C-alpha positions in Angstrom: -24.5 -26.8 -6.1 -25.7 -24.5 -9.8 -21.7 -24.1 -12.4 -23.7 -22.5 -14.9 -25.2 -19.9 -12.6 -21.4 -20.1 -10.9 -19.8 -19.6 -14.6 -21.8 -17.5 -15.2 -20.9 -15.2 -12.0 -17.6 -15.8 -11.8 -17.2 -14.3 -15.0 -19.8 -10.8 -14.3 -17.3 -10.6 -11.1 -14.0 -10.3 -13.1 -15.0 -7.2 -14.1 -14.7 -5.5 -10.6 -10.8 -6.9 -10.6 -9.4 -4.0 -12.2 -11.6 -1.1 -9.6 -10.2 -3.3 -6.4 -7.1 -3.4 -8.5 -7.2 0.5 -8.5 -7.8 1.4 -5.5 -5.1 -0.6 -4.8 -2.2 0.7 -6.3 -3.3 3.8 -6.1 -4.1 4.7 -2.2 -0.7 2.5 -2.2 1.1 5.4 -4.6 -0.4 8.1 -2.5 0.7 6.8 0.8 3.9 5.9 -0.4 5.6 9.2 0.0 3.7 10.4 3.4 5.2 6.7 4.6 8.4 7.6 3.7 8.6 11.3 5.0 7.0 9.8 8.2 9.2 6.5 8.8 12.5 8.8 8.2 11.2 10.9 10.7 11.1 8.1 13.1 15.1 6.7 12.2 16.3 10.1 12.6 13.9 11.7 15.6 12.7 14.3 14.2 10.7 16.5 17.0 7.5 16.3 17.1 7.1 13.1 14.3 8.0 10.8 16.3 4.9 11.9 18.5 2.4 13.0 15.5 3.2 9.0 14.2 2.6 6.9 17.2 -1.1 8.8 17.8 -1.9 8.3 14.5 -1.0 4.5 14.5 -2.9 4.4 16.9 -5.6 6.0 16.0 -6.1 3.8 12.8 -5.5 0.7 14.2 -8.4 1.7 16.8 -10.5 2.5 14.3 -12.7 -0.4 11.9 -12.4 0.7 8.5 -15.9 0.2 7.7 -16.3 3.4 10.3 -14.0 5.5 8.3 -15.9 4.2 5.1 -19.1 5.2 6.7 -17.2 8.8 8.4 -15.7 10.2 4.6 -18.9 8.9 1.9 -21.9 9.9 4.6 -21.0 12.8 7.1 -17.6 13.9 5.4 -20.1 15.0 2.2 -23.0 16.3 3.8 -20.9 18.8 6.4 -19.2 19.6 2.8 -22.1 20.3 1.3 -23.0 22.8 3.8 -20.2 24.4 4.2 -19.9 24.9 -0.3 -24.3 25.5 0.3 -23.1 28.1 3.2 -21.4 30.1 1.3 -22.8 30.2 -1.7 -21.1 28.0 -4.2 -22.2 26.0 -7.1 -19.9 22.4 -6.3 -22.0 19.6 -5.7 -20.3 17.5 -3.9 -22.5 14.8 -3.9 -21.2 14.5 -8.0 -17.9 12.9 -6.6 -17.0 9.6 -7.5 -17.3 6.9 -4.5 -14.1 5.7 -6.2 -12.0 9.5 -5.0 -13.6 8.7 -0.6 -11.8 5.1 -1.8 -8.3 6.4 -2.5 -8.5 8.9 0.7 -9.5 6.2 3.7 -7.5 3.2 2.2 -4.4 5.9 1.5 -4.7 6.7 4.9 -4.8 2.9 6.7 -2.0 2.2 4.2 0.8 5.5 4.9 0.5 4.2 8.8 1.3 0.6 8.1 3.6 1.3 5.1 5.4 3.7 7.1 6.4 0.6 9.7 7.3 -1.5 6.8 9.7 1.2 5.9 11.3 1.9 9.5 11.4 -0.9 9.8 13.4 -2.1 6.7 15.7 1.2 6.3 17.1 0.0 9.9 18.3 -3.4 8.8 20.3 -0.7 6.4 23.5 0.1 9.1 23.3 4.2 8.9 27.4 3.9 8.8 26.5 3.2 5.4 25.1 7.2 5.7 28.5 8.0 6.9 30.5 6.7 5.0 28.3 7.8 1.4 29.0 11.6 3.5 32.6 10.7 3.2 32.9 9.7 -0.4 30.9 13.3 -1.0 27.5 12.0 -1.4 24.6 14.6 -0.6 22.4 12.8 1.8 19.8 12.1 -0.3 21.8 10.6 -3.3 23.4 7.7 -0.3 19.9 6.7 0.5 18.4 7.0 -2.9 21.7 5.3 -4.4 22.7 3.2 -1.5 20.3 2.6 1.6 16.8 2.7 -0.3 17.6 -0.7 -2.2 18.8 -2.5 -0.1 15.6 -1.5 2.7 13.7 -2.6 -0.6 14.7 -5.9 -0.5 14.2 -6.7 3.1 11.0 -4.4 2.7 9.2 -7.0 -0.1 7.8 -9.7 2.3 6.1 -7.8 4.3 5.6 -5.3 1.6 3.1 -8.4 -0.1 1.6 -9.2 3.5 0.3 -4.9 3.1 -0.7 -5.5 -0.7 -2.7 -8.4 0.2 -4.6 -7.2 3.0 -4.8 -3.9 1.3 -6.4 -5.8 -1.6 -8.7 -8.3 0.4 -10.0 -4.9 2.5 -10.9 -3.3 -0.6 -14.1 -5.2 -0.2 -15.9 -3.5 1.8 -16.3 -0.8 -0.8 -20.0 -2.3 -1.8 -21.0 -0.1 1.1 -20.2 2.2 -1.1 -21.8 1.1 -4.3 -18.4 0.9 -6.2 -19.0 -1.8 -8.7 -15.7 -4.1 -7.0 -15.7 -8.6 -6.9 -17.7 -8.2 -3.5 -20.5 -5.6 -5.3 -21.3 -7.5 -7.8 -21.5 -10.7 -7.2 -24.3 -9.2 -4.3 -26.0 -8.0 -6.4 -26.3 -11.2 -8.7 -26.8 -13.3 -5.6 -30.2 -10.9 -4.7 -31.2 -11.2 -8.2 -31.1 -15.6 -7.8 -31.3 -14.9 -3.5 -27.5 -17.9 -4.6 -26.0 -16.5 -1.3 -23.7 -19.5 -0.7 -22.9 -19.9 -4.7 -21.8 -16.2 -4.9 -20.0 -16.4 -1.9 -18.1 -19.3 -3.1 -16.9 -16.9 -6.4 -16.0 -14.3 -4.3 -14.0 -16.6 -2.5 -12.1 -18.2 -5.4 -11.9 -14.8 -7.4 -10.0 -13.6 -3.7 -8.3 -16.0 -3.6 -6.5 -15.5 -7.2 -5.6 -12.4 -7.7 -3.8 -12.3 -3.7 -2.2 -15.3 -5.2 -1.3 -13.4 -8.0 -0.5 -10.8 -6.4 1.8 -13.3 -3.9 4.0 -15.0 -6.9 4.6 -11.0 -8.2 6.1 -9.9 -5.1 7.8 -13.6 -5.5 9.3 -13.5 -9.0 10.4 -8.9 -8.1 11.9 -10.2 -4.9 14.5 -13.1 -6.3 15.3 -10.7 -9.5 15.6 -8.4 -7.3 18.4 -10.2 -4.9 19.9 -11.7 -8.1 20.0 -7.2 -9.4 21.4 -7.0 -5.5 24.4 -9.9 -5.7 25.9 -9.0 -9.7 26.2 -4.9 -8.5 27.8 -6.0 -5.3 30.4 -8.3 -7.4 31.0 -5.6 -9.9 30.8 -2.2 -6.6 33.8 -5.2 -4.9 36.3 -4.8 -7.2 35.2 -0.4 -7.5 37.9 1.6 -5.7 35.8 3.6 -4.4 33.5 0.9 -2.9 36.8 0.3 -0.9 37.6 3.9 0.2 33.2 3.7 1.2 34.1 0.2 3.1 37.0 1.8 4.7 35.6 4.8 5.7 32.7 2.4 7.5 35.1 0.9 9.0 36.9 4.3 10.1 33.9 4.8 12.1 32.5 2.2 12.7 36.2 1.9 14.5 35.3 5.5 16.1 
């Protein structure tokens, strides 16, 4: 076991952490909007949304991530280049950074899973609260933003944590796109000295620390949101408007 090599490779591999986190954060950011729309569409049974969501989820779950990477990074640019050449465009699609392909690929992968996380979290909040919000003059948007989404976010955090950790680990596949992430840097080092065991050990340790840090951040966020939710509940319990909302919800339930 070459500990000098392990330490040097570990320090070099840390340079890939920002790239890994960037791909994960941007992918989640791109998927939040579509995921919320899919979740709300399924909850309110919007025509066509449920069918599309089921087909999309089935397609994403059945498609290996590496296959999407090969399609978007290898096949799609060639097709786009032929199309651009046919229309006499001067755009060189091959100059596009591989990071953009990574954002698209993992954004598509994340959207399906995130929509299910949001749907299950929103399902934990009684729809009578939507009716109660409407009864006190709030619009659907205001009711979701002020009442339903804050409660659903607390319920969604455990699944969001698992999804983020899986996404961070999944980004290790981007090394095939020549992106210098954690895995790519360690594999290059291993190829130079033929010390694959030490390099893979470094990859394991870095991802272990990184995923542990993500899990710790979600744990702290969960505690903070639970604390804030408890405080707001105590404050609202003393509010006449809150009591009116509860009574309205009770009346709606009786009807």
